[in-house]
PDB file of C-alpha atoms in Angstrom:
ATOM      1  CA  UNK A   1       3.766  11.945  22.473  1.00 47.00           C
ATOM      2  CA  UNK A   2       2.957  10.329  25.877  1.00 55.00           C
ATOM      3  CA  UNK A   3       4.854   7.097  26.834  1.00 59.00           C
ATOM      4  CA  UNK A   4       1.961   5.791  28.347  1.00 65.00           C
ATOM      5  CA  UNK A   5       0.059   6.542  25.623  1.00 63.00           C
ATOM      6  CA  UNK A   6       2.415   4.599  22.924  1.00 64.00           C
ATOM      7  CA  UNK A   7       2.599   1.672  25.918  1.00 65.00           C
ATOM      8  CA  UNK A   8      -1.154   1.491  25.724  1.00 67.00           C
ATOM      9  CA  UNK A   9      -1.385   1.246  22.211  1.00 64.00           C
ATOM     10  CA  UNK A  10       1.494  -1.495  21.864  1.00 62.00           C
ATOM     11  CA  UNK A  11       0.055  -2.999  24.560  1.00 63.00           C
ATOM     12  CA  UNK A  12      -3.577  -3.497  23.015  1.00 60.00           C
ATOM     13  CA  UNK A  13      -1.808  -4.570  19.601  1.00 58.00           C
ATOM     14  CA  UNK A  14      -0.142  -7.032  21.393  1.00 57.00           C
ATOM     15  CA  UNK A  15      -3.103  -8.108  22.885  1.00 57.00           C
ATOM     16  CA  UNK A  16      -5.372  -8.214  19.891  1.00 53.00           C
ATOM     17  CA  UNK A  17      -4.522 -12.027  18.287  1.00 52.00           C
ATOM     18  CA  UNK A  18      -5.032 -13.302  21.945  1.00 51.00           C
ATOM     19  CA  UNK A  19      -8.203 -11.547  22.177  1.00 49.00           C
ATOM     20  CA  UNK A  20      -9.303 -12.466  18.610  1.00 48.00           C
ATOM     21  CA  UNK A  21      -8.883 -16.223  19.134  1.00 47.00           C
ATOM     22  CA  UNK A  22     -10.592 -16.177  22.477  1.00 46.00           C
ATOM     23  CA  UNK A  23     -14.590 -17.314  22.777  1.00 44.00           C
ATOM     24  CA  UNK A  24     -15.234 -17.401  18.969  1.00 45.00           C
ATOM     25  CA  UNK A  25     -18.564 -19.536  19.550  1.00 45.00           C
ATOM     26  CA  UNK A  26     -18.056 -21.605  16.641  1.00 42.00           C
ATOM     27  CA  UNK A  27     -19.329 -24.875  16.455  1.00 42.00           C
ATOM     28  CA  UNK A  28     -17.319 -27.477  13.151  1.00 40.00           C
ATOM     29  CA  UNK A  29     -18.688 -29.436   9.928  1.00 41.00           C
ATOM     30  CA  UNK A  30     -16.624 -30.285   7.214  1.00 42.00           C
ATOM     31  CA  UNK A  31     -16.107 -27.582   6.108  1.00 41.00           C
ATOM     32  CA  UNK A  32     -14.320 -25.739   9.265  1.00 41.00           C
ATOM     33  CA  UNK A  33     -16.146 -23.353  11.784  1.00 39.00           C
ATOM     34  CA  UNK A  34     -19.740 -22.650  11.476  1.00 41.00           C
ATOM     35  CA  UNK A  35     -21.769 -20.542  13.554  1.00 44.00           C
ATOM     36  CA  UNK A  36     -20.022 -17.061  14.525  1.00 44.00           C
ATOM     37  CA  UNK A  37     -22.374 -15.682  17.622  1.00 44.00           C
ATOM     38  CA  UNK A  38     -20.232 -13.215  19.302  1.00 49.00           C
ATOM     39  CA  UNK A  39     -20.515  -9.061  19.400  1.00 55.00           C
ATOM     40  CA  UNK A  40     -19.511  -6.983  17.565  1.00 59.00           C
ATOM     41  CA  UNK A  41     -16.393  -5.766  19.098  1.00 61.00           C
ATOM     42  CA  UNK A  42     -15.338  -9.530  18.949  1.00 58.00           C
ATOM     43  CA  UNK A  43     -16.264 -10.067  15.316  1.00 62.00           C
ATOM     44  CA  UNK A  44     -14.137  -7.067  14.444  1.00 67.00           C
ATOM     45  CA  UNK A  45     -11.254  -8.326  16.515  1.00 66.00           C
ATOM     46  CA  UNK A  46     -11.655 -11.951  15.270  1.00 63.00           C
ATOM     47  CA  UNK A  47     -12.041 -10.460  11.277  1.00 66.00           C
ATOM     48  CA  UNK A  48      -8.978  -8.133  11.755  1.00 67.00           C
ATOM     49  CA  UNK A  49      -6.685 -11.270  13.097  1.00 64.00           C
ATOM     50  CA  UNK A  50      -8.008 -13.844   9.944  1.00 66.00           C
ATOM     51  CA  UNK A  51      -7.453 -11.229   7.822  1.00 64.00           C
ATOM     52  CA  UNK A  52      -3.943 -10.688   8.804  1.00 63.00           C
ATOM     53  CA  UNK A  53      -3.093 -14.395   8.328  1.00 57.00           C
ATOM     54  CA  UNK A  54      -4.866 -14.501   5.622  1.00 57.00           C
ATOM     55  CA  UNK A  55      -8.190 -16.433   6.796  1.00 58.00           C
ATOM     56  CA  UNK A  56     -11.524 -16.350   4.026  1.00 61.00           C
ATOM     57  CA  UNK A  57     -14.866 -17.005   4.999  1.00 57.00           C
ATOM     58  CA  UNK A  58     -18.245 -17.359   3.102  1.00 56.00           C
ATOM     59  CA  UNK A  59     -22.030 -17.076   3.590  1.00 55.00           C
ATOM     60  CA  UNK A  60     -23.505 -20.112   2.334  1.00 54.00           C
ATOM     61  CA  UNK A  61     -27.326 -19.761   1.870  1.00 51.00           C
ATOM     62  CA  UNK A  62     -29.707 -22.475   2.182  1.00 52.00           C
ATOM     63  CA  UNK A  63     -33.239 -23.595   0.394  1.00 50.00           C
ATOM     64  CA  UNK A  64     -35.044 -21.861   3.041  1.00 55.00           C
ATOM     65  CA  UNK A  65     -33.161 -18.455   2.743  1.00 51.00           C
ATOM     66  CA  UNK A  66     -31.154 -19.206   6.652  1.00 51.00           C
ATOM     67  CA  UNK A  67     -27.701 -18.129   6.228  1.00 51.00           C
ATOM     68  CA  UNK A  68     -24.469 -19.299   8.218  1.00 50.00           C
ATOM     69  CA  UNK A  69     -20.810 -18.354   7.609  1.00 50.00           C
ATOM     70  CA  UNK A  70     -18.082 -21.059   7.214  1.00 51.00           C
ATOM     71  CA  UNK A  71     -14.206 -20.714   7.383  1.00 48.00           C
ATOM     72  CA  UNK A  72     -12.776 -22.001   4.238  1.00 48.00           C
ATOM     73  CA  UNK A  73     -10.092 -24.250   5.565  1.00 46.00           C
ATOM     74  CA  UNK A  74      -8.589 -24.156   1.838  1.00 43.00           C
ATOM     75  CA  UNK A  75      -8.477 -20.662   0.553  1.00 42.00           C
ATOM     76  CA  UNK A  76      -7.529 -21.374  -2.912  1.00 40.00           C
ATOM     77  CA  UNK A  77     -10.460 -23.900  -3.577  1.00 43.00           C
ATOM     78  CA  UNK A  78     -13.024 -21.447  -2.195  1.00 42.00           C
ATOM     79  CA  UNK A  79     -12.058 -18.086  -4.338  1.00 40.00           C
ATOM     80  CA  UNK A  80     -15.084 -19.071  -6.533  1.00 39.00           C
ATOM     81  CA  UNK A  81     -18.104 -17.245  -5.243  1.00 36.00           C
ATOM     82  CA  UNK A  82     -21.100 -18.771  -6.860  1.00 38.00           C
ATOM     83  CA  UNK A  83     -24.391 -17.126  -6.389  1.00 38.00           C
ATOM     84  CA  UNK A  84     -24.875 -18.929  -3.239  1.00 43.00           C
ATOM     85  CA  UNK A  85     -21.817 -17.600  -1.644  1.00 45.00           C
ATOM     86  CA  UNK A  86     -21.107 -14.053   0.222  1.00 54.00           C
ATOM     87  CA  UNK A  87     -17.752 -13.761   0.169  1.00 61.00           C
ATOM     88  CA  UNK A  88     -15.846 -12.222   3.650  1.00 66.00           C
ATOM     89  CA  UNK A  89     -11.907 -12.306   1.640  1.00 73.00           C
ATOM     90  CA  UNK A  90     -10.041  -9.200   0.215  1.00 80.00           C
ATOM     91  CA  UNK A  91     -11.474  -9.803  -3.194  1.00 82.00           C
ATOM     92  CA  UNK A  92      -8.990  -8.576  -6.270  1.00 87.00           C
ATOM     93  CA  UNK A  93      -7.064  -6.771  -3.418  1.00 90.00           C
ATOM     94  CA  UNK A  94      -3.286  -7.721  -5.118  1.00 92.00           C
ATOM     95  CA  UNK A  95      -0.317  -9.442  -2.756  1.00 91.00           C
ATOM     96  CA  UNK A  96       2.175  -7.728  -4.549  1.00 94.00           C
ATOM     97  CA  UNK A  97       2.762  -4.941  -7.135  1.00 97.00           C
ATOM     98  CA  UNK A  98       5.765  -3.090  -9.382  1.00 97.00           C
ATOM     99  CA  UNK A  99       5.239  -0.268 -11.545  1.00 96.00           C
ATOM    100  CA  UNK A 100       7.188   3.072 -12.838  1.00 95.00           C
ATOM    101  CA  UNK A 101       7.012   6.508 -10.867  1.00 93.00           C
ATOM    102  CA  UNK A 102       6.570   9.796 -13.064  1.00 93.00           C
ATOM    103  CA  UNK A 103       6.533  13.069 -10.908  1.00 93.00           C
ATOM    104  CA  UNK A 104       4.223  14.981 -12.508  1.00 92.00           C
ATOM    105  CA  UNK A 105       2.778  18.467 -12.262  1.00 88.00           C
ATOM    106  CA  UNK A 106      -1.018  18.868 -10.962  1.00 83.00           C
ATOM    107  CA  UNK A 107      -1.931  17.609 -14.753  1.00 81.00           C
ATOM    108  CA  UNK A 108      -0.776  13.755 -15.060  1.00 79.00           C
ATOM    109  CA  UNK A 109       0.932  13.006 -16.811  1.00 80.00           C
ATOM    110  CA  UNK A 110       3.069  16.231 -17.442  1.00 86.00           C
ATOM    111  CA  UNK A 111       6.259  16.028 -15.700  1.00 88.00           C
ATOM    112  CA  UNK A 112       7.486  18.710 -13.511  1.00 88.00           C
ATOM    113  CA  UNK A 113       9.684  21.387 -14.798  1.00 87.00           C
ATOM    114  CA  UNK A 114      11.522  22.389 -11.647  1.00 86.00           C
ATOM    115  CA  UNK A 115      12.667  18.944 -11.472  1.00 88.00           C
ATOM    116  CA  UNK A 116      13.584  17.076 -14.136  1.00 88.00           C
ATOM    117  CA  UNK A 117      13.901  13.473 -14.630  1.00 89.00           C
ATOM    118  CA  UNK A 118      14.823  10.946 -16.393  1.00 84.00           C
ATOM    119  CA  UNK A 119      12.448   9.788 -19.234  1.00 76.00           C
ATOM    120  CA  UNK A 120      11.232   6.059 -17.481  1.00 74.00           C
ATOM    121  CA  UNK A 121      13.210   6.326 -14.606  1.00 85.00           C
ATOM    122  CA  UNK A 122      11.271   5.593 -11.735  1.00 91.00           C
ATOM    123  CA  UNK A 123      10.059   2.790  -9.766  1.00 94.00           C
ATOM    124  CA  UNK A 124       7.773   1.584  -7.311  1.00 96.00           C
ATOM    125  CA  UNK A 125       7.010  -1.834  -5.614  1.00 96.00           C
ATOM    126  CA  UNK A 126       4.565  -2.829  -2.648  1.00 96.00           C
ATOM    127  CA  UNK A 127       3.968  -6.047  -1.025  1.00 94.00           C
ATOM    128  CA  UNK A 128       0.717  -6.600   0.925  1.00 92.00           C
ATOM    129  CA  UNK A 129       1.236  -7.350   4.798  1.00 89.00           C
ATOM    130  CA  UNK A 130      -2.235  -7.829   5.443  1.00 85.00           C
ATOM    131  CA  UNK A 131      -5.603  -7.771   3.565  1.00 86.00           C
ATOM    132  CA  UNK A 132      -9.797  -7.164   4.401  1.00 84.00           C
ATOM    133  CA  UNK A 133     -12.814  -7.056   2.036  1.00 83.00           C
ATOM    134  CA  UNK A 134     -16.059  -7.985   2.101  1.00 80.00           C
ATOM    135  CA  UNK A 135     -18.573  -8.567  -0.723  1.00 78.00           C
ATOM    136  CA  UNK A 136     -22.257  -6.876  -0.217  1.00 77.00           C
ATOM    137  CA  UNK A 137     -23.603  -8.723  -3.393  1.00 78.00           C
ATOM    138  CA  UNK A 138     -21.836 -11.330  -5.897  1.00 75.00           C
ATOM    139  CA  UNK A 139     -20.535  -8.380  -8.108  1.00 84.00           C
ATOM    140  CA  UNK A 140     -20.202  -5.472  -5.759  1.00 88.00           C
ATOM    141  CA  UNK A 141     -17.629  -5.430  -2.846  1.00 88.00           C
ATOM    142  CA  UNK A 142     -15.228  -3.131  -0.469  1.00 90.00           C
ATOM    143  CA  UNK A 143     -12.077  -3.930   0.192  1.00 90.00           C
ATOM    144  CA  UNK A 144      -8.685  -2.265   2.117  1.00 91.00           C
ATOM    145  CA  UNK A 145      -4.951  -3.274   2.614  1.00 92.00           C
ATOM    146  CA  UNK A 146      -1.533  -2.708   4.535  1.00 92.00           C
ATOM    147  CA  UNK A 147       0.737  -2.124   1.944  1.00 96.00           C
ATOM    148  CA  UNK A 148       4.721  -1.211   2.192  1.00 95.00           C
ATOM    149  CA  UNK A 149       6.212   0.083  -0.549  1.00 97.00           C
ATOM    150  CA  UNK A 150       9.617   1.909  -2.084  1.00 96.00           C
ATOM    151  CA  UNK A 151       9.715   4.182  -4.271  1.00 96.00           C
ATOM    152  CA  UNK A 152      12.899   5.824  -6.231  1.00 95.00           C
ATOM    153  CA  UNK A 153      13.187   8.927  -8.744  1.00 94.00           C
ATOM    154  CA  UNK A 154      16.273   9.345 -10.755  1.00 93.00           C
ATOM    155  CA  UNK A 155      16.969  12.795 -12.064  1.00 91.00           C
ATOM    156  CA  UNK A 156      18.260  14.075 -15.368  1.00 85.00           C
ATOM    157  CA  UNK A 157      21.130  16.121 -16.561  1.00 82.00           C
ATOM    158  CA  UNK A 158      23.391  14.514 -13.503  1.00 86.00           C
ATOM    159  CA  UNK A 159      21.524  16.406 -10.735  1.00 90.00           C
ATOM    160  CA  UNK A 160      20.863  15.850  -7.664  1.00 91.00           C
ATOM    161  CA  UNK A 161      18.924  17.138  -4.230  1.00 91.00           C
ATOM    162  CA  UNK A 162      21.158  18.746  -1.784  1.00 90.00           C
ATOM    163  CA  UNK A 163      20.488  21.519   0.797  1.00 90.00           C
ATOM    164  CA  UNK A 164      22.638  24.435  -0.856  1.00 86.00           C
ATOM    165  CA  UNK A 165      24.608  27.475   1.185  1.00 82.00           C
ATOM    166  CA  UNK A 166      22.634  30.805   0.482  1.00 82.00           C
ATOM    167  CA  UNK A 167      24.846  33.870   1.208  1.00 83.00           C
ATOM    168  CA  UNK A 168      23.029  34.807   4.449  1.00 82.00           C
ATOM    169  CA  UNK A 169      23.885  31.529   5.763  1.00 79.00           C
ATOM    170  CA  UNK A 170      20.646  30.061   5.675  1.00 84.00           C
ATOM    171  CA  UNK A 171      20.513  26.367   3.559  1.00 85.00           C
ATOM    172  CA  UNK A 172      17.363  25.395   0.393  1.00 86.00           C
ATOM    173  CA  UNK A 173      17.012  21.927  -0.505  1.00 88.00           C
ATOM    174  CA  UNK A 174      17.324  22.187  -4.499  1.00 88.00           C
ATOM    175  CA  UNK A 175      19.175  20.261  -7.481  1.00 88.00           C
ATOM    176  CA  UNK A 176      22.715  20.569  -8.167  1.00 89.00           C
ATOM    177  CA  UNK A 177      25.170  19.144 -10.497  1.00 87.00           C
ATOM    178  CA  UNK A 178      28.308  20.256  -8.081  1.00 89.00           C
ATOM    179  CA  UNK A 179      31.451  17.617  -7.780  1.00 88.00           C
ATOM    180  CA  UNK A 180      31.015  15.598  -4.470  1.00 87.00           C
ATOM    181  CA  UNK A 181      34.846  14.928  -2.896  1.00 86.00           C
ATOM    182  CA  UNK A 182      36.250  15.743  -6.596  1.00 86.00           C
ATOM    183  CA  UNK A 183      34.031  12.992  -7.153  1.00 88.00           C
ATOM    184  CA  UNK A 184      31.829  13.704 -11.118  1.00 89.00           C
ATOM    185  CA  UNK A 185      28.170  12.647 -10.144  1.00 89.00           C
ATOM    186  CA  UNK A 186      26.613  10.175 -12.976  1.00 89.00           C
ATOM    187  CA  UNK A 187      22.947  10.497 -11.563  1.00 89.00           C
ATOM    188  CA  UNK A 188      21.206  11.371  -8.401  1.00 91.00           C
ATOM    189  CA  UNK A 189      17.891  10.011  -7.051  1.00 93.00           C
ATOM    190  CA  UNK A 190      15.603  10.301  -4.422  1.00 94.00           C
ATOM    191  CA  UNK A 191      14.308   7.148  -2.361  1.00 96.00           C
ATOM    192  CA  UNK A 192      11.894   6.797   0.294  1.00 96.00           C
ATOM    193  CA  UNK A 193       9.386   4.240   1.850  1.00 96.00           C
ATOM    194  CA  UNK A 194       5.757   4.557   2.857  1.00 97.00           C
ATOM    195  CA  UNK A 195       3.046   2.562   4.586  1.00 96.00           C
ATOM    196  CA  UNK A 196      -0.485   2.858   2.644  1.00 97.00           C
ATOM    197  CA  UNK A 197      -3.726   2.007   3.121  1.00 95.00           C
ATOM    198  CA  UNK A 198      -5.946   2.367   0.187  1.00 96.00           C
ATOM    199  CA  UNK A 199      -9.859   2.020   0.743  1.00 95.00           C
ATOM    200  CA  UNK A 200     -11.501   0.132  -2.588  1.00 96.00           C
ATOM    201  CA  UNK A 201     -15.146  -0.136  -3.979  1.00 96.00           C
ATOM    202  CA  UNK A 202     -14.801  -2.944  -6.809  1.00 94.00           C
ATOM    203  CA  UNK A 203     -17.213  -4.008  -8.947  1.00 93.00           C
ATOM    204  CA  UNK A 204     -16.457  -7.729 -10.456  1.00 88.00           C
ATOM    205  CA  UNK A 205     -17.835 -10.787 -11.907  1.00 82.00           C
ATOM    206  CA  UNK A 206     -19.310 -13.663  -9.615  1.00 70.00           C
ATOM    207  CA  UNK A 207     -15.684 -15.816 -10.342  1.00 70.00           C
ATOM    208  CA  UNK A 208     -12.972 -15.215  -8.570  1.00 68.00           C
ATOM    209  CA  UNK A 209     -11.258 -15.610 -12.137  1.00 77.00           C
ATOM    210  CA  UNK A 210     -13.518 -13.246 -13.814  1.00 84.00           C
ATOM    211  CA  UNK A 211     -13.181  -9.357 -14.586  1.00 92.00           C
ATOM    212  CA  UNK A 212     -12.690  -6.284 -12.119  1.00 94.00           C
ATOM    213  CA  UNK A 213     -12.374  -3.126 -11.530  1.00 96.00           C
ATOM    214  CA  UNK A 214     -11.801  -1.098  -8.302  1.00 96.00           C
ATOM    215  CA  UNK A 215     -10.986   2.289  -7.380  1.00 97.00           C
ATOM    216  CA  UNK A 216     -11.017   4.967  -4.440  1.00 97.00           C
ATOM    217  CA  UNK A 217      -9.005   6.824  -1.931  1.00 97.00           C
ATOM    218  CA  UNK A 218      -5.426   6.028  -0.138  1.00 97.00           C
ATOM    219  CA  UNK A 219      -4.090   6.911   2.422  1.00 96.00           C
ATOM    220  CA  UNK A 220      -0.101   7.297   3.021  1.00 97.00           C
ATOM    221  CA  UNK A 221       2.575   7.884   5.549  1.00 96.00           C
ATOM    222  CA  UNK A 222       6.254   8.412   3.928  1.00 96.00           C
ATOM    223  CA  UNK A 223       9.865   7.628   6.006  1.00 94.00           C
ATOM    224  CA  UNK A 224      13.186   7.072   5.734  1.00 94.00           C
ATOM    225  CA  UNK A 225      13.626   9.650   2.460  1.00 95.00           C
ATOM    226  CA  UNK A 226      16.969  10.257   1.322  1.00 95.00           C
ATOM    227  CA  UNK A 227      18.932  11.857  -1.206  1.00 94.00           C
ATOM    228  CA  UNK A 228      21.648   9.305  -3.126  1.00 93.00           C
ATOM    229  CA  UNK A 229      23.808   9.783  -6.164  1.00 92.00           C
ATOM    230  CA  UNK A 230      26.014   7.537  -8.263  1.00 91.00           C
ATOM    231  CA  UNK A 231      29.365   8.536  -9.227  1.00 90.00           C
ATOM    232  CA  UNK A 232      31.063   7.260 -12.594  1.00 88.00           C
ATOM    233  CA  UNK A 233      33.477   4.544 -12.050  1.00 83.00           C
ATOM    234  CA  UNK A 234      32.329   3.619  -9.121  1.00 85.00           C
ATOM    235  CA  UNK A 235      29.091   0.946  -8.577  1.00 81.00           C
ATOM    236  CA  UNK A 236      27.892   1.793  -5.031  1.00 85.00           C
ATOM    237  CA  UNK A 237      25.523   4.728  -4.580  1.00 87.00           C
ATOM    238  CA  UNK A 238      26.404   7.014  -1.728  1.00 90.00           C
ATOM    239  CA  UNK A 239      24.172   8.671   0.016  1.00 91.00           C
ATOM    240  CA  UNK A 240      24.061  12.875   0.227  1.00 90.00           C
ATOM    241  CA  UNK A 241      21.651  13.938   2.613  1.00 90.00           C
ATOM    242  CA  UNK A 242      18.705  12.426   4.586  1.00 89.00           C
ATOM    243  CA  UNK A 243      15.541  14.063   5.126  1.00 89.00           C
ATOM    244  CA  UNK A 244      14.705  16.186   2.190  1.00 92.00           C
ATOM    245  CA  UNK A 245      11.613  17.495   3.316  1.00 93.00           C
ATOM    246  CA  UNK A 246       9.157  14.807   2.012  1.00 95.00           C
ATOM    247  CA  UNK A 247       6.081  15.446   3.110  1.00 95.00           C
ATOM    248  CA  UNK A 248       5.036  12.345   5.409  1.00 95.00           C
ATOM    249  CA  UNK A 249       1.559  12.156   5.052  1.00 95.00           C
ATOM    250  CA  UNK A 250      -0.290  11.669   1.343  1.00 95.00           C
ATOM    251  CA  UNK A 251      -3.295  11.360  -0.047  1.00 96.00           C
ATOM    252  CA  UNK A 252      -3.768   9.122  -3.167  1.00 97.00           C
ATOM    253  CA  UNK A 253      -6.811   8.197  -5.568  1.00 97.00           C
ATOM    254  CA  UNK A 254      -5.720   4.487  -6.923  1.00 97.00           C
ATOM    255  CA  UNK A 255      -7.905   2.536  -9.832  1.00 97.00           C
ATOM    256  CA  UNK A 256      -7.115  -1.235 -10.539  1.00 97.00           C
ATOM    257  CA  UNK A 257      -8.306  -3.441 -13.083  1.00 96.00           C
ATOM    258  CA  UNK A 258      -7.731  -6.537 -14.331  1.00 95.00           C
ATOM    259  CA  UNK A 259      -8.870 -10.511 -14.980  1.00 93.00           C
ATOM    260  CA  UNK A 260      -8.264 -12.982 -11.790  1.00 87.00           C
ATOM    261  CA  UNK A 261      -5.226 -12.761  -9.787  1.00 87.00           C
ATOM    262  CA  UNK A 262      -3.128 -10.152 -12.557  1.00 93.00           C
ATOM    263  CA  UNK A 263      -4.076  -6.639 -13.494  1.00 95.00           C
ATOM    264  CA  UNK A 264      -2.920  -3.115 -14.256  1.00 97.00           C
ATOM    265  CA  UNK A 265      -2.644  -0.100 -11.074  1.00 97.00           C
ATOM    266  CA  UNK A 266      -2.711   3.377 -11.591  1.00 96.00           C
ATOM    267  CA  UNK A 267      -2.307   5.979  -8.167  1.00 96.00           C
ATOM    268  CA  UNK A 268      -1.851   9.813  -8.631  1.00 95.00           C
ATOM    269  CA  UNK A 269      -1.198  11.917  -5.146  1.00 95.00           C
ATOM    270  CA  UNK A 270      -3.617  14.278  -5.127  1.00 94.00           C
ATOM    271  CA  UNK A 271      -1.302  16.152  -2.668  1.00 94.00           C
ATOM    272  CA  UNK A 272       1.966  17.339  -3.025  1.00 94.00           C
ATOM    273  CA  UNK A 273       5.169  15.138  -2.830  1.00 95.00           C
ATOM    274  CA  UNK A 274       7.302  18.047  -0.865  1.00 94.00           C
ATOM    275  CA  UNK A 275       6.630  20.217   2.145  1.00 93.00           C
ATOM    276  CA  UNK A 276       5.788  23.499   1.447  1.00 90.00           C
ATOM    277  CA  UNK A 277       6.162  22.786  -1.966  1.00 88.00           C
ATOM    278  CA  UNK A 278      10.100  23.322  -1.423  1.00 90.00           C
ATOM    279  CA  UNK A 279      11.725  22.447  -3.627  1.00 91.00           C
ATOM    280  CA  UNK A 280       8.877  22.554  -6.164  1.00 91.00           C
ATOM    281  CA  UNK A 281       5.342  21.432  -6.368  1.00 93.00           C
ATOM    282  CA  UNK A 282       4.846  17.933  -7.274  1.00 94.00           C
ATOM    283  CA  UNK A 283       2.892  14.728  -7.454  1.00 95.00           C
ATOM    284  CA  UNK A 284       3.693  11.465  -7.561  1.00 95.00           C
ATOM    285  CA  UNK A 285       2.105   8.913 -10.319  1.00 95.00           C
ATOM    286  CA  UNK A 286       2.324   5.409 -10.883  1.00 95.00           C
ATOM    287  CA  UNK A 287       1.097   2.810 -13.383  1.00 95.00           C
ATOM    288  CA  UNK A 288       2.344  -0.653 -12.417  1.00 96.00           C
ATOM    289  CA  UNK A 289       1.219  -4.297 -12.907  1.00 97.00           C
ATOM    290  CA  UNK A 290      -0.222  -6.545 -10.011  1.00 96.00           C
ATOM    291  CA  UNK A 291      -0.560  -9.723  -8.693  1.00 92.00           C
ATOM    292  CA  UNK A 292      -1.746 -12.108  -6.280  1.00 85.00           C
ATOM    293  CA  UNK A 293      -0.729 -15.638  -5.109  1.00 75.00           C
TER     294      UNK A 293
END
């Protein structure tokens, strides 16, 4: 990729909170800033930037139907959205979440043959570095994220992925149960990390205490996969072989429900985990617990 071209991008990220907290036109009541007149490449900048840091805001409609949006200067008092209220926040959209990682075939929740694991032995978590949402009615909303997350796999039957010597002197990434060093391998797993952006339609009651239930499409960009195993005797995992052709790019359908700030999270890939499908053809799934604070 061009320099430039990365220099221009960084450059206009850096330049975005500047940008978002210039000329907002707001005039203040009590309850904050009231008033938002700019355009709408300004709104977009200024929504982007009080999204990151967490900023709310709500439409507060009057007697005669007029409309203007106010900054909540105390986000946890204004989570209630009353039938008066529009609300501009992320919604159910959960801070943080943990849950356990099954790779399955393309029929969830059958496990893949070509690479066994270990019954329960997988795990996910994802913290939230930035939320967005906005409510078209009380009980109908969209709502999106910046999520990263690490996921692990452990394998059965004390395998492990490796890239192994074929006789013509070519290399395949596929599980083995050899000695490492002399060294008798307890367990391997896989570990990797991934950015994610999922993109929500959630239906919920008026509260922000009250029921929900959200669900659509994700996307997400894996790094940093490796290949680790854990010898007997011996606490600290080592590490085998990095880059084992993870494919960096997913797609993901998620569904979330729940009551208030807690619920249950359920994501299948809807493309496979591996490159080529070597070693096998696989897809993540996850059902985890959330939460936000």
């Amino acid at each position: 990729m061009d320099k430039r071209l990365i220099a221009s991008a960084l450059l206009v990220i850096a330049s975005l909170p500047l940008f978002a907290q210039s000329e907002r036109h707001y005039e203040y009541d009590e309850y904050g800033k009231v008033g938002r007149t700019e355009g709408w490449a300004r709104r977009f900048a200024h929504n982007f930037y009080d999204g990151l840091i967490g900023a709310e805001y709500y439409e507060v409609v009057d007697e005669d139907g007029q409309t203007t949006e106010k900054k909540s200067t105390d986000s946890k008092n204004k989570k209630n959205v009353s039938k008066s209220y529009r609300y501009y926040g992320p919604g159910h959209t959960p801070d943080f979440y943990i849950g356990v990682n099954t790779l399955c075939t393309n029929q969830p929740p059958a496990m893949t043959p070509g690479l066994p694991q270990k019954a329960g032995k997988g795990a996910e978590i994802g913290v939230a570095l930035g939320q967005w949402g906005y409510h078209m009615t009380k009980n109908l909303g969209v709502n999106t994220a910046f999520y990263i997350t690490r996921s692990r796999y452990w394998f059965g039957e004390n395998k492990y992925l490796d890239y192994i010597q074929n006789p013509d002197n070519t290399k395949t990434l596929g599980l083995t149960n050899d000695d490492i060093n002399g060294k008798e391998v307890k367990q391997g797993y896989l570990r990797y990390w991934s950015l994610r952006v999922p993109f929500c339609l959630e239906i919920s009651s008026a509260s922000r205490r009250g029921l929900f239930l959200a669900a659509g499409p994700e996307l997400e960009f894996r790094f940093a996969d490796v290949s680790k195993v854990d010898f007997y005797g011996e606490k600290k995992a080592e590490k085998v072989c990095k880059g084992v052709n993870v494919n960096p790019l997913g797609l993901n359908a998620v569904a979330r429900m729940g009551i208030g700030d807690f619920g249950l999270m359920a994501r299948y890939s809807v493309t496979s985990l591996f490159i080529d499908d070597s070693p096998v053809q696989t897809y993540p799934f996850m059902l985890g617990i959330s939460a936000s604070f």
